[in-house]
Short mmCIF file of C-alpha atoms and ligand atoms in Angstrom, two decimals:
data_model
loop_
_atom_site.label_atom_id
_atom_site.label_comp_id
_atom_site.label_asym_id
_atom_site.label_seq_id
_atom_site.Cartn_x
_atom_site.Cartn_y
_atom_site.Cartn_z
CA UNK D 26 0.00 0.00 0.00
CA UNK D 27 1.31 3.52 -0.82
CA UNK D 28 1.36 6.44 0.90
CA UNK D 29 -1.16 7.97 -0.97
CA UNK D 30 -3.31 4.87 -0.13
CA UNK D 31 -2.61 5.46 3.53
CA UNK D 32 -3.43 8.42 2.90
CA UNK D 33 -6.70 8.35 1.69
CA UNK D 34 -7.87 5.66 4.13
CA UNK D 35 -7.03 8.38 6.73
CA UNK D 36 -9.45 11.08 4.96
CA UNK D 37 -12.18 8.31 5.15
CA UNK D 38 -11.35 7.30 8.46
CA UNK D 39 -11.62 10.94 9.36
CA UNK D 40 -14.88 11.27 7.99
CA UNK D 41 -16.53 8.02 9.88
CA UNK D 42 -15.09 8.69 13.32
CA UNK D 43 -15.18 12.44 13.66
CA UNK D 44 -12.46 14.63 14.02
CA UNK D 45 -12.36 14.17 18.18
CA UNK D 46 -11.33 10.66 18.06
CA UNK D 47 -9.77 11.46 14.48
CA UNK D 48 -6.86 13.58 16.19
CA UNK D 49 -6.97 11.43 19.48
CA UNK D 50 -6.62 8.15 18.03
CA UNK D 51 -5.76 7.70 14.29
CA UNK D 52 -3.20 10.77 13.45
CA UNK D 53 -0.43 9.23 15.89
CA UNK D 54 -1.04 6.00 13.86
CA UNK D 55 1.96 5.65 10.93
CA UNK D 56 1.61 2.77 8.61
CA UNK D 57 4.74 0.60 8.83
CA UNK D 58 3.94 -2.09 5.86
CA UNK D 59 2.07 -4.82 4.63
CA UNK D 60 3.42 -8.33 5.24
CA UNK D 61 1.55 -11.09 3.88
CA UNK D 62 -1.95 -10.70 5.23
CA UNK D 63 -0.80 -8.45 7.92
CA UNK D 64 -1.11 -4.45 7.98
CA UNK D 65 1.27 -3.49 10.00
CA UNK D 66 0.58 0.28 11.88
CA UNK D 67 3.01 1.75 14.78
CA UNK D 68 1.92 3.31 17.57
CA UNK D 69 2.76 5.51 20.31
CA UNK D 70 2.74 3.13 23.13
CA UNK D 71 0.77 -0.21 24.19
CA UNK D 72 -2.40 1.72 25.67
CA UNK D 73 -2.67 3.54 22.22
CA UNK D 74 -2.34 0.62 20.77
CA UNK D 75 -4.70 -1.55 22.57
CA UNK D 76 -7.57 1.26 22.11
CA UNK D 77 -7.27 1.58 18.55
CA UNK D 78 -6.92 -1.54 18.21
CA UNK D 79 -10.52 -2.18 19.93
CA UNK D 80 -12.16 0.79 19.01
CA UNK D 81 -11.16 1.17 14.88
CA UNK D 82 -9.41 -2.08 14.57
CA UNK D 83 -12.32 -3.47 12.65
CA UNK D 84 -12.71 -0.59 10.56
CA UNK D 85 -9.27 -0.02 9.39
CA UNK D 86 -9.09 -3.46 8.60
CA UNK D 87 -12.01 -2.98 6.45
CA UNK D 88 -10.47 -0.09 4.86
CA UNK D 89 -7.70 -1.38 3.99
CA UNK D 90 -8.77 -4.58 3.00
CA UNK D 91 -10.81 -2.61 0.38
CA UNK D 92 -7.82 -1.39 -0.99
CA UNK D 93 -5.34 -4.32 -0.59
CA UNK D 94 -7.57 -7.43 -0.87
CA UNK D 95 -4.67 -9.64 0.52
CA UNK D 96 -5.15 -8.34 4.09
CA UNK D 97 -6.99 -9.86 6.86
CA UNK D 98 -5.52 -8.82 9.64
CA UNK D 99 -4.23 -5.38 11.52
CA UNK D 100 -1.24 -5.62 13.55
CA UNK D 101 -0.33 -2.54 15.99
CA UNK D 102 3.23 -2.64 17.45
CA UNK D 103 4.65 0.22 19.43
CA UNK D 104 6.85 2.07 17.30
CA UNK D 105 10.77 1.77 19.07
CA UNK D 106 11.62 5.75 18.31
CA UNK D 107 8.41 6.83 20.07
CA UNK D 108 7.96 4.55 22.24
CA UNK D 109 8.19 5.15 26.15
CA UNK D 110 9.98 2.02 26.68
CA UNK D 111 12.39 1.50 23.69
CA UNK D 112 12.35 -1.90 22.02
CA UNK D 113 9.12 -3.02 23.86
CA UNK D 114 8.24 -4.47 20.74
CA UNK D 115 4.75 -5.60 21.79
CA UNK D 116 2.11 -6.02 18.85
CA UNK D 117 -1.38 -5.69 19.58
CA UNK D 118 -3.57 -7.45 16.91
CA UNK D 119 -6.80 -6.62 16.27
CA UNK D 120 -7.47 -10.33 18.21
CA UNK D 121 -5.11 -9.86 20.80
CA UNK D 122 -6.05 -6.88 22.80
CA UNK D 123 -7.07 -9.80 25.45
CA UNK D 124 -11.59 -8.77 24.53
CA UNK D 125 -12.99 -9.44 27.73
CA UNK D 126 -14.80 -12.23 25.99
CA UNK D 127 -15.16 -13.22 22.19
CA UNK D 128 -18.24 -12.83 21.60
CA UNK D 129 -18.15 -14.51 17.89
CA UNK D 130 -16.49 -17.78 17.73
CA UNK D 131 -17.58 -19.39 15.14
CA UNK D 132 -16.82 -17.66 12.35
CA UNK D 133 -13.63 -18.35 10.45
CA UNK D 134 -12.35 -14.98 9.17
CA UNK D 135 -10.63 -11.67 10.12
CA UNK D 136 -13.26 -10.17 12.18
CA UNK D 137 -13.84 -12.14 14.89
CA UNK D 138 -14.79 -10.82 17.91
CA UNK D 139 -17.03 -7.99 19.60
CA UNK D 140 -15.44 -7.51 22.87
CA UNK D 141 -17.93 -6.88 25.96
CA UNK D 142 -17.11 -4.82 28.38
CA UNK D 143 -16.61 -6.34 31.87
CA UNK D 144 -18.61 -3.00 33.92
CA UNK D 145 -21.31 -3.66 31.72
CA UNK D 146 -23.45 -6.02 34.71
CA UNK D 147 -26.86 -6.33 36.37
CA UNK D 148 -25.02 -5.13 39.48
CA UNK D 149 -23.56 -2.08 37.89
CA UNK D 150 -27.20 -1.18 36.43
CA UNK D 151 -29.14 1.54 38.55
CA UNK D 152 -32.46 0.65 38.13
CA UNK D 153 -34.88 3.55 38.41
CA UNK D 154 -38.55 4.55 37.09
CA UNK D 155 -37.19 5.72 33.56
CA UNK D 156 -35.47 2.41 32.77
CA UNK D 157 -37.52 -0.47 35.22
CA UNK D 158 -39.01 -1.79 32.48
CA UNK D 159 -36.18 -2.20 30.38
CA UNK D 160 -34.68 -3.55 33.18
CA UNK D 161 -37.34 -6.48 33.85
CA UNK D 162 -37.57 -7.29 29.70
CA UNK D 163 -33.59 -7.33 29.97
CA UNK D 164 -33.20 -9.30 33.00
CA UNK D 165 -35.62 -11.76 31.75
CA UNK D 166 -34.25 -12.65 28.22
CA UNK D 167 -30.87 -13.19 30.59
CA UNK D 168 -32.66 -15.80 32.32
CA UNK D 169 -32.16 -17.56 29.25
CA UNK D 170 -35.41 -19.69 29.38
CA UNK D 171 -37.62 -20.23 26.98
CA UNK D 172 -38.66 -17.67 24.70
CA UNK D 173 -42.17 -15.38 25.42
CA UNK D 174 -40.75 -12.13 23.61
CA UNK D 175 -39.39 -12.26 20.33
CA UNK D 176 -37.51 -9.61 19.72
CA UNK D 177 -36.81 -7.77 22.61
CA UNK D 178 -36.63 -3.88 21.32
CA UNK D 179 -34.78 -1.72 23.24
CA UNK D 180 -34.73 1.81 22.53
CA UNK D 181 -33.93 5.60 23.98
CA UNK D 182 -31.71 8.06 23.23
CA UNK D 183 -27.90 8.16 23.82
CA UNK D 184 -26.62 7.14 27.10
CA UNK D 185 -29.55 5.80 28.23
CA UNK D 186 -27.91 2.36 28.83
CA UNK D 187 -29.27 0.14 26.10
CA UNK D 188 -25.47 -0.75 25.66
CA UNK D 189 -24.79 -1.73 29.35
CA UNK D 190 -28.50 -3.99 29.29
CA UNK D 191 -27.28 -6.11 26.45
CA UNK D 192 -23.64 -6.35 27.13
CA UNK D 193 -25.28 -7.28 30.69
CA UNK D 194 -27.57 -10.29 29.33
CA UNK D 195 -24.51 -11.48 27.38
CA UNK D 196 -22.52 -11.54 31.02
CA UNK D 197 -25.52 -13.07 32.40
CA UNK D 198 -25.83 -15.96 30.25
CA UNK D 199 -22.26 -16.94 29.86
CA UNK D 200 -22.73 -18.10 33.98
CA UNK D 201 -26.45 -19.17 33.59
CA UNK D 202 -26.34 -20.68 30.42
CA UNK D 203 -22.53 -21.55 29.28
CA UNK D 204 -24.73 -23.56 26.68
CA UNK D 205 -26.10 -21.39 24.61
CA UNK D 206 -24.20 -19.50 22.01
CA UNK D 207 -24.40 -15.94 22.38
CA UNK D 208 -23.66 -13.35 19.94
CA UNK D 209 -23.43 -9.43 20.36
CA UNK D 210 -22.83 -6.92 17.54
CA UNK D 211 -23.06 -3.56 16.57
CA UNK D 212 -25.41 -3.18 13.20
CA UNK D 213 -22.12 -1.65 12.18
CA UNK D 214 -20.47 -4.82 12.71
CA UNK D 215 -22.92 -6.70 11.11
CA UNK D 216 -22.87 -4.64 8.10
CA UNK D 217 -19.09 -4.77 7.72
CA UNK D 218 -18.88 -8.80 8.29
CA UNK D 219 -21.40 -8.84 5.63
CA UNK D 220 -19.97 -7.08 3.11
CA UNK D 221 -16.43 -9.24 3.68
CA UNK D 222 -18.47 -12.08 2.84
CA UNK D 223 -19.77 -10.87 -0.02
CA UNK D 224 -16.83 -9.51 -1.02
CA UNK D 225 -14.85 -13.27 -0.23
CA UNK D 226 -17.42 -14.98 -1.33
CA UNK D 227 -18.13 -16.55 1.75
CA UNK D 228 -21.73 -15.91 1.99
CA UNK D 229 -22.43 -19.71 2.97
CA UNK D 230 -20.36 -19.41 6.02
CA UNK D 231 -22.12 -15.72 7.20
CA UNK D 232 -25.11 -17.42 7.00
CA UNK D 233 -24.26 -20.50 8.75
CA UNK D 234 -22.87 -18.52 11.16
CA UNK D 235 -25.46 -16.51 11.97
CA UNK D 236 -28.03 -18.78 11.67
CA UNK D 237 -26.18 -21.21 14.52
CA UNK D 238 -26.87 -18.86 17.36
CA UNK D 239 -28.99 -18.60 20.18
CA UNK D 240 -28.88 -15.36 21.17
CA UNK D 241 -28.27 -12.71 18.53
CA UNK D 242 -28.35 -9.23 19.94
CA UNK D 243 -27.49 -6.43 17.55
CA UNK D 244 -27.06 -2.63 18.86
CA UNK D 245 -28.06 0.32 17.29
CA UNK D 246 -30.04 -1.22 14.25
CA UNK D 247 -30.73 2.85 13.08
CA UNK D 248 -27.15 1.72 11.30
CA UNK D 249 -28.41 -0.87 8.67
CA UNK D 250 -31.81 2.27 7.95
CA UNK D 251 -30.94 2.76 4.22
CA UNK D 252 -28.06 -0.14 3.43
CA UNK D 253 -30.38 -1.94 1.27
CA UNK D 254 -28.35 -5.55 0.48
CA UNK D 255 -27.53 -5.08 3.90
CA UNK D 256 -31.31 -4.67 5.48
CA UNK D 257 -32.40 -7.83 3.41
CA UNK D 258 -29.61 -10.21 4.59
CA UNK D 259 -30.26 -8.63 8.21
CA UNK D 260 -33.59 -9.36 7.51
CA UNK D 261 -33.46 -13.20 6.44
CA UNK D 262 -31.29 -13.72 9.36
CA UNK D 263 -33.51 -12.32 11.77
CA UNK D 264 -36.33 -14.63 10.28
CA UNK D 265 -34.14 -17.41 10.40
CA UNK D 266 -33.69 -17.22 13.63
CA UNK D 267 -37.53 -16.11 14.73
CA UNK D 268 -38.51 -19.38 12.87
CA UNK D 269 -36.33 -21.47 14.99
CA UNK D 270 -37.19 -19.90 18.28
CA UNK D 271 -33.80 -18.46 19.28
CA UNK D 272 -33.88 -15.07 21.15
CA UNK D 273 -33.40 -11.83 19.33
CA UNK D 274 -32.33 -8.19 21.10
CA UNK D 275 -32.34 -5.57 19.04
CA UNK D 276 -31.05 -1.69 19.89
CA UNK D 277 -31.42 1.49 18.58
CA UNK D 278 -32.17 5.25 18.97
CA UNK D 279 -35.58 5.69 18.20
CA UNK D 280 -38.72 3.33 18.17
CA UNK D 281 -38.80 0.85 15.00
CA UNK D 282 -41.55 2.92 12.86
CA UNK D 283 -39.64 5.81 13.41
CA UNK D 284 -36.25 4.23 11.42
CA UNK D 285 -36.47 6.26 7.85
CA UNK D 286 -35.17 4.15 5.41
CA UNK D 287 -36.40 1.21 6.60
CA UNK D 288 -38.30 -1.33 4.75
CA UNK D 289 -41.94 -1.66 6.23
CA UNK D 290 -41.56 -5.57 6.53
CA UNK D 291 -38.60 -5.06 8.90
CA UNK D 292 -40.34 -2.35 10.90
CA UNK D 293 -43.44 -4.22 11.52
CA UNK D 294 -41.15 -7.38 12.47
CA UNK D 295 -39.67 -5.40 14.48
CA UNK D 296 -42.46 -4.59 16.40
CA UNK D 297 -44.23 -7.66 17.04
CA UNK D 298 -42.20 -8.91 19.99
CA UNK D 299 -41.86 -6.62 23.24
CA UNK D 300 -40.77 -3.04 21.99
CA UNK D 301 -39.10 -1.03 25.33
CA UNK D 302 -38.14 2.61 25.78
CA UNK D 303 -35.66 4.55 28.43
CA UNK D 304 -37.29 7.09 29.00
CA UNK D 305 -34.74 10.16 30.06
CA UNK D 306 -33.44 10.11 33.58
CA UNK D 307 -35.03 11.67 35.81
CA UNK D 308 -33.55 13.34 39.44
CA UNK D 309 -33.87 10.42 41.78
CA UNK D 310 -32.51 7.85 39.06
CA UNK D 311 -29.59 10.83 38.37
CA UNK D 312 -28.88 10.68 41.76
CA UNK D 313 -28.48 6.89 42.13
CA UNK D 314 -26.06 6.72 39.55
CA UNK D 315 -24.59 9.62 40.85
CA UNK D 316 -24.34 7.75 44.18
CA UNK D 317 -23.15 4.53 42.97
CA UNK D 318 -20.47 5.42 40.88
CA UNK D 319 -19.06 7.90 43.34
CA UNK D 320 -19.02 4.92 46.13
CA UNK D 321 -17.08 3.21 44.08
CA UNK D 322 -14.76 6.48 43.05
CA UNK D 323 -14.33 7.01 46.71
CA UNK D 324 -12.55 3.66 47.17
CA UNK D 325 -10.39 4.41 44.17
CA UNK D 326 -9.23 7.59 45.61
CA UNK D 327 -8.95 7.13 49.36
CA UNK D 328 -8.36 10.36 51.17
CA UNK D 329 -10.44 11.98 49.43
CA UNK D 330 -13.55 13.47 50.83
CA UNK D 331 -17.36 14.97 49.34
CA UNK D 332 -18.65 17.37 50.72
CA UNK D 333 -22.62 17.44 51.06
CA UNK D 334 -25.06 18.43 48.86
CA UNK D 335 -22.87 17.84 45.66
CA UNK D 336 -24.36 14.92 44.06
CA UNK D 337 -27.51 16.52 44.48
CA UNK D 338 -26.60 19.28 42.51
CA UNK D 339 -25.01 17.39 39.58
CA UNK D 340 -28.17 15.56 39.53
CA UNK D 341 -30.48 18.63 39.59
CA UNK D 342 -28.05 20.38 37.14
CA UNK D 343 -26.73 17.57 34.50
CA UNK D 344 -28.66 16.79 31.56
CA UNK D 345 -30.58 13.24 30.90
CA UNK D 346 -27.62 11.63 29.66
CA UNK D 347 -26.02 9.02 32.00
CA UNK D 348 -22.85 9.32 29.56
CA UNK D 349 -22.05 12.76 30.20
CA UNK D 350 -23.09 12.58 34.32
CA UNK D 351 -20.17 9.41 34.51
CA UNK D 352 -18.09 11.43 32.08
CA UNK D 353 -18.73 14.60 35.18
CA UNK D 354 -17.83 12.74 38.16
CA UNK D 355 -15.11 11.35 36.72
CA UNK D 356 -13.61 14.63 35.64
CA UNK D 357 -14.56 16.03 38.78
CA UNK D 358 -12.41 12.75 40.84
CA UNK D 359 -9.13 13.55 39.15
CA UNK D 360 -9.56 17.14 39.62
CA UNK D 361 -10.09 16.45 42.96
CA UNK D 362 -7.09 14.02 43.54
CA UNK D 363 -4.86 15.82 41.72
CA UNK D 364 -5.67 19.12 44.03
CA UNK D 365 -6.00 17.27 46.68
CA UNK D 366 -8.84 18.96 48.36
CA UNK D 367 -11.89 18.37 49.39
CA UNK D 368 -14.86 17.99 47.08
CA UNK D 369 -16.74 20.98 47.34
CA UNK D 370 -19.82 22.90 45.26
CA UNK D 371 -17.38 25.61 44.75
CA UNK D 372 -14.98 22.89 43.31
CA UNK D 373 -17.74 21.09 41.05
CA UNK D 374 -18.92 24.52 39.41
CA UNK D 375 -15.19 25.55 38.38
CA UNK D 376 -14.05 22.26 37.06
CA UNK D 377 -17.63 20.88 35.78
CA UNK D 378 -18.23 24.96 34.47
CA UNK D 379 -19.05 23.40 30.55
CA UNK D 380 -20.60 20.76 31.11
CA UNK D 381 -22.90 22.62 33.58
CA UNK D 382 -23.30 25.46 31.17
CA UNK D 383 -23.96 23.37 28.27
CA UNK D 384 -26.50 21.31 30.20
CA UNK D 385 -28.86 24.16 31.03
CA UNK D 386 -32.46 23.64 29.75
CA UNK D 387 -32.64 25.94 26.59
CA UNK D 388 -35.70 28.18 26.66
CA UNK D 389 -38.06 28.91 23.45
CA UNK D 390 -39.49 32.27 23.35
CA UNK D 391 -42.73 30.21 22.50
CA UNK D 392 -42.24 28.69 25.61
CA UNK D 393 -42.42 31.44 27.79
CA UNK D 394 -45.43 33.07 25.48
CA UNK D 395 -47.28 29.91 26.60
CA UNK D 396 -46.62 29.71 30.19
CA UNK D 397 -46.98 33.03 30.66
CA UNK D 398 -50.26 33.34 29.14
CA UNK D 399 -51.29 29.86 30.79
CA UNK D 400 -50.11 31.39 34.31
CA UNK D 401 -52.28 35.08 34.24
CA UNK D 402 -54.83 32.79 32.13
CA UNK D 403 -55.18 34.92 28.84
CA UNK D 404 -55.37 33.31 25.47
CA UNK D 405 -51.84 33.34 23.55
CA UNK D 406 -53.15 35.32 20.44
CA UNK D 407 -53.97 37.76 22.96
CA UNK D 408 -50.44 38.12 24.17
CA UNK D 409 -49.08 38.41 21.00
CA UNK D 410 -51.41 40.41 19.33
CA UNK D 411 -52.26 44.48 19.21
CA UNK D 412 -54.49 44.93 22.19
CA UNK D 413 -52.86 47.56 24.81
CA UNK D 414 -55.03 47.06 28.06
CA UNK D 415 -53.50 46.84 31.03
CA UNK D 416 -54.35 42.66 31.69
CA UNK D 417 -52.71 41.77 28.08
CA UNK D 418 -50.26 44.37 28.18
CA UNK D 419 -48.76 43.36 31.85
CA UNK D 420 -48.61 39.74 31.37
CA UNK D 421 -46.70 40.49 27.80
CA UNK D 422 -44.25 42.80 29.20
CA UNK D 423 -43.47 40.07 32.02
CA UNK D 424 -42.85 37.32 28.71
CA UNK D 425 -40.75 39.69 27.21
CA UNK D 426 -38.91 40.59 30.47
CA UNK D 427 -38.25 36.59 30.57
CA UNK D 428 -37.49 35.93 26.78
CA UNK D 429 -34.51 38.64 27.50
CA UNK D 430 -33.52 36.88 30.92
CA UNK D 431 -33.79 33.46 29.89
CA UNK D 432 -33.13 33.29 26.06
CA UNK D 433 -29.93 34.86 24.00
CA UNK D 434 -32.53 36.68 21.57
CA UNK D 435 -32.13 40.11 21.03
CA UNK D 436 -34.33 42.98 21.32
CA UNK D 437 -35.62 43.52 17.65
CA UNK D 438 -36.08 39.43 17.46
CA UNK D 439 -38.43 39.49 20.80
CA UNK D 440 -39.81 42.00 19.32
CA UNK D 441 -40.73 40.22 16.26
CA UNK D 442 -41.55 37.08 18.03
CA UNK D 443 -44.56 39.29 19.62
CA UNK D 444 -46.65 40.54 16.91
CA UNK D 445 -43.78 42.45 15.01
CA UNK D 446 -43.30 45.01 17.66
CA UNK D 447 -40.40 47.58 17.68
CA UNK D 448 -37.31 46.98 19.95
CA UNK D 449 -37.68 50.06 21.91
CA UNK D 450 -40.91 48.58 22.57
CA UNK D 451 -39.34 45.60 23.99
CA UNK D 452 -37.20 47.51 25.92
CA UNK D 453 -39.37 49.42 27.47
CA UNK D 454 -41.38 46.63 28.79
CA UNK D 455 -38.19 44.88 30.29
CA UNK D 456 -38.00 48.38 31.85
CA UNK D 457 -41.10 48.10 33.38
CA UNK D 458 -40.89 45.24 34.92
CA UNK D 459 -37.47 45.14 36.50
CA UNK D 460 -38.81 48.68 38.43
CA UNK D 461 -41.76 46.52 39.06
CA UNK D 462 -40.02 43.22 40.61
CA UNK D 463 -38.85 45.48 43.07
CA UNK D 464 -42.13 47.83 44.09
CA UNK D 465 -44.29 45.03 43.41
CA UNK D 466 -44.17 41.71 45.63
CA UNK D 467 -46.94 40.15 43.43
CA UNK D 468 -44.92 40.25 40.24
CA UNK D 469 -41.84 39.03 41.91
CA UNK D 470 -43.30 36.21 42.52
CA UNK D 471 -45.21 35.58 39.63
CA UNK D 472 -41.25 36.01 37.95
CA UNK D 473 -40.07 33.00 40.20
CA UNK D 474 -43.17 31.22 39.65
CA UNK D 475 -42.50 31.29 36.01
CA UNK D 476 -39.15 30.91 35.90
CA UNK D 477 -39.24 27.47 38.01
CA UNK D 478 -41.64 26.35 35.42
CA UNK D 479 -39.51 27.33 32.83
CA UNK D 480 -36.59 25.93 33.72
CA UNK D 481 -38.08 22.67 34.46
P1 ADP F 525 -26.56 3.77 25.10
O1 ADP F 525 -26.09 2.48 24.53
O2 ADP F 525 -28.03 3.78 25.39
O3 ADP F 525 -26.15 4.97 24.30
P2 ADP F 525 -24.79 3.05 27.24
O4 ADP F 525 -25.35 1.74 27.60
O5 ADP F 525 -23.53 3.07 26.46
O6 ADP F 525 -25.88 3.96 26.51
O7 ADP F 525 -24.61 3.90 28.59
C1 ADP F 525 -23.76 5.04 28.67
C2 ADP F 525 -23.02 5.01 29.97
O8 ADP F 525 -23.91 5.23 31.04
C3 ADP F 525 -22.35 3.67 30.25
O9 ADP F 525 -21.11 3.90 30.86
C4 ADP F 525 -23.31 2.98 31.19
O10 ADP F 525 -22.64 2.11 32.07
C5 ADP F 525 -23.90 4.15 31.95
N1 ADP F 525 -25.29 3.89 32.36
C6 ADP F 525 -26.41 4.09 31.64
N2 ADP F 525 -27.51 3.79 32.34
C7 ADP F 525 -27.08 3.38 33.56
C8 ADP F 525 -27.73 2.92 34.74
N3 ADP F 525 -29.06 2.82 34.82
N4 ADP F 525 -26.96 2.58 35.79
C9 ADP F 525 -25.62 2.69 35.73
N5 ADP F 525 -24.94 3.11 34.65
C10 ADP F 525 -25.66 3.45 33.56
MG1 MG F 526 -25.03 2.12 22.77
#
């Protein structure tokens, strides 16, 4: 493979993984050679190495097996004029990396495993309202018995922990059912083994492969919504396996007739076994989490101390995502540690200051129109439109007063947003009522009222 090659498998590479992990991850990687079946890529050191190797290894490999048909393999070894320990020499291929388990066995070709990872559990999951049900569905098909839901359809947004449930039934039926053989994929994965197949002409084996599992649980289906040769095999295989009773999860981001690009006949057998949503956290499941994971931080870090009131207000203050509220305590931890102070509010605004900011609730001026108007009980055409008395025009001045606190419109936009009125206009209003919060206790309190409300 040339440079040029290299090259351009970088520009695509760049393009599927975003420019984050891009500059992270795959610029430090240097191609070092093809031998045999092998692509050979250096890297900075052994933990570089390993993640690559786990995270893109499968995609590189299909990269550059598109462009050098000979290769089945990608080989990482820890380049000796970078490396931290010279000569080290280790090689981390794209099997090697020790996957906590291999989840694929069967299949005889490069891309052979889907590693799970080992905090994944039951125990680790913080079961709450939002995600019980989930919870139950997952926990059953782990039971491994026989069949009463066919498929199990998880879905929710990101971070929700559809992930951690079916990396967790996996766990759970390796002990309880060492029998059975289990399979986990990404759609992504599925979609790439396919199209080696096709491309080796090994279709016989994919489908024998496939078709000898158990329990097939694919993540994040929304991936296959518009790969049509792709859909259809996904689609036989899933059949396949219906027919002859075997367990099917499925993943993905939104409910199955909400997939565009998705053939009807897959949607509706989507739906016919037990379709699930996470709903979005809410406080007291925020705060488990928040509680669990920071027991287990304060072992890591002994000395270390919280103070009260803290986790409560990462779980009032952090957004839905259980992603970014792990990705926040963690951050927070090492700050901490390296400091070495005490864990304090103070402490958690500085070092948590973007993810807090970029976590507040955004506010639509239509929002505001419609609480407002709900709270002094006046119809919403009436706020917006031309009529000046005093019981239309005091309950619009106290929207626009909000749309200017709590939104980062400006004047002449408000002042479109309410019936094409002129700035001044809006500034004159927001006038009004800041003299008012202060003479008048009734509209200072109507102002917290609302702004509670608003920011949910
Ligand atoms: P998804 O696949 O829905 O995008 P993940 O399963 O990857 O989300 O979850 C994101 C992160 O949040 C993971 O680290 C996971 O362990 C954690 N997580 C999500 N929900 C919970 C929960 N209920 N209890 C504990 N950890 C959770
Ligand atoms: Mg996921």
């Amino acid at each position: 493979m040339t440079r040029e090659q290299w090259g351009q498998i970088k520009q695509e590479l760049l393009e599927t993984v975003g420019r984050n992990n891009f500059k992270h991850w795959i610029e430090p990687v240097d191609l070092a050679g093809i031998k045999g079946d092998v692509a050979l890529f250096n890297v900075p050191n052994s933990f570089h190495g390993n993640y690559v190797s786990q995270n893109f290894g499968e995609l590189m490999l299909f990269k550059v097996s598109n462009m050098v048909p000979e290769v089945r393999r990608v080989d990482f070894k820890v380049a000796a004029n970078i490396a931290a320990r010279p000569s080290d020499g280790t090689t981390h291929s794209e099997q090697a990396p020790q996957p906590k388990k291999t989840a694929i066995r069967a299949f005889d070709g490069p891309l052979t495993c889907a590693a799970l990872d080992d905090r994944f559990t039951f125990d680790t999951f913080v079961v709450g309202k939002p995600n019980e049900l989930a919870h139950a569905a997952a926990k059953r098909v782990a039971e491994g018995g026989p069949v009463t839901f066919n498929p199990l359809f998880l879905y929710g947004g990101v971070g929700l922990g559809k992930t951690h449930l079916m990396h967790a039934i996996a766990w759970e039926l390796e002990t309880a059912r060492p029998d059975l053989n289990v399979v986990y994929l990404s759609a992504e994965q599925f979609m790439y083994r396919f199209v080696q197949a096709l491309r080796d002409r090994r279709m016989m084996d994919f489908k024998e492969m496939f078709r000898s599992v158990d329990v097939l649980m694919v993540d994040d289906v929304q991936f296959i919504a518009g790969k049509d040769s792709t859909q259809e095999e996904f689609f036989h295989t899933f059949n396949a396996l219906v027919d002859q009773n075997k367990q099917i999860v499925i993943s993905a981001d939104r409910a199955p007739g909400e997939i565009a690009n998705l053939e009807e006949r897959i949607k509706s057998r989507l739906q016919c076994g037990l379709v699930v949503d996470l709903h979005p956290t809410d406080y007291e499941l925020r705060l488990g989490i928040l509680q669990t994971k920071s027991g287990s931080f304060l072992k890591q870090y002994p000395g270390l101390n919280m103070a009260d009131g803290v986790l409560e207000f990462l779980a009032h203050r952090i957004s839905t995502n259980v992603r970014v509220l792990e990705g926040a305590l963690t951050r927070l931890f090492a700050f901490a540690s390296l400091v070495g102070h005490e864990i304090t509010l103070e402490l958690a605004q500085d070092c948590l200051a973007d993810i807090l900011r970029a976590s507040e609730r955004k506010v639509s001026i239509e929002e505001i129109q419609r609480q407002v108007s709900e709270h002094y009980n006046i119809r919403l055409s009436d706020m917006i439109g031309p009529k000046r008395v005093r019981s239309f025009a005091r309950p619009r001045q106290v929207a626009m007063y909000l749309c200017k606190q709590m939104t980062s419109r400006s004047l002449p936009e408000i002042g479109r947003r309410f019936g094409g009125r002129d700035h001044t206009t809006v500034m004159h209003g927001v006038r009004r009522i800041e003299e008012l919060k202060v003479q008048d206790a009734q509209i200072a309190e109507d102002l917290e009222i609302l702004r509670r409300a608003l920011e949910g």
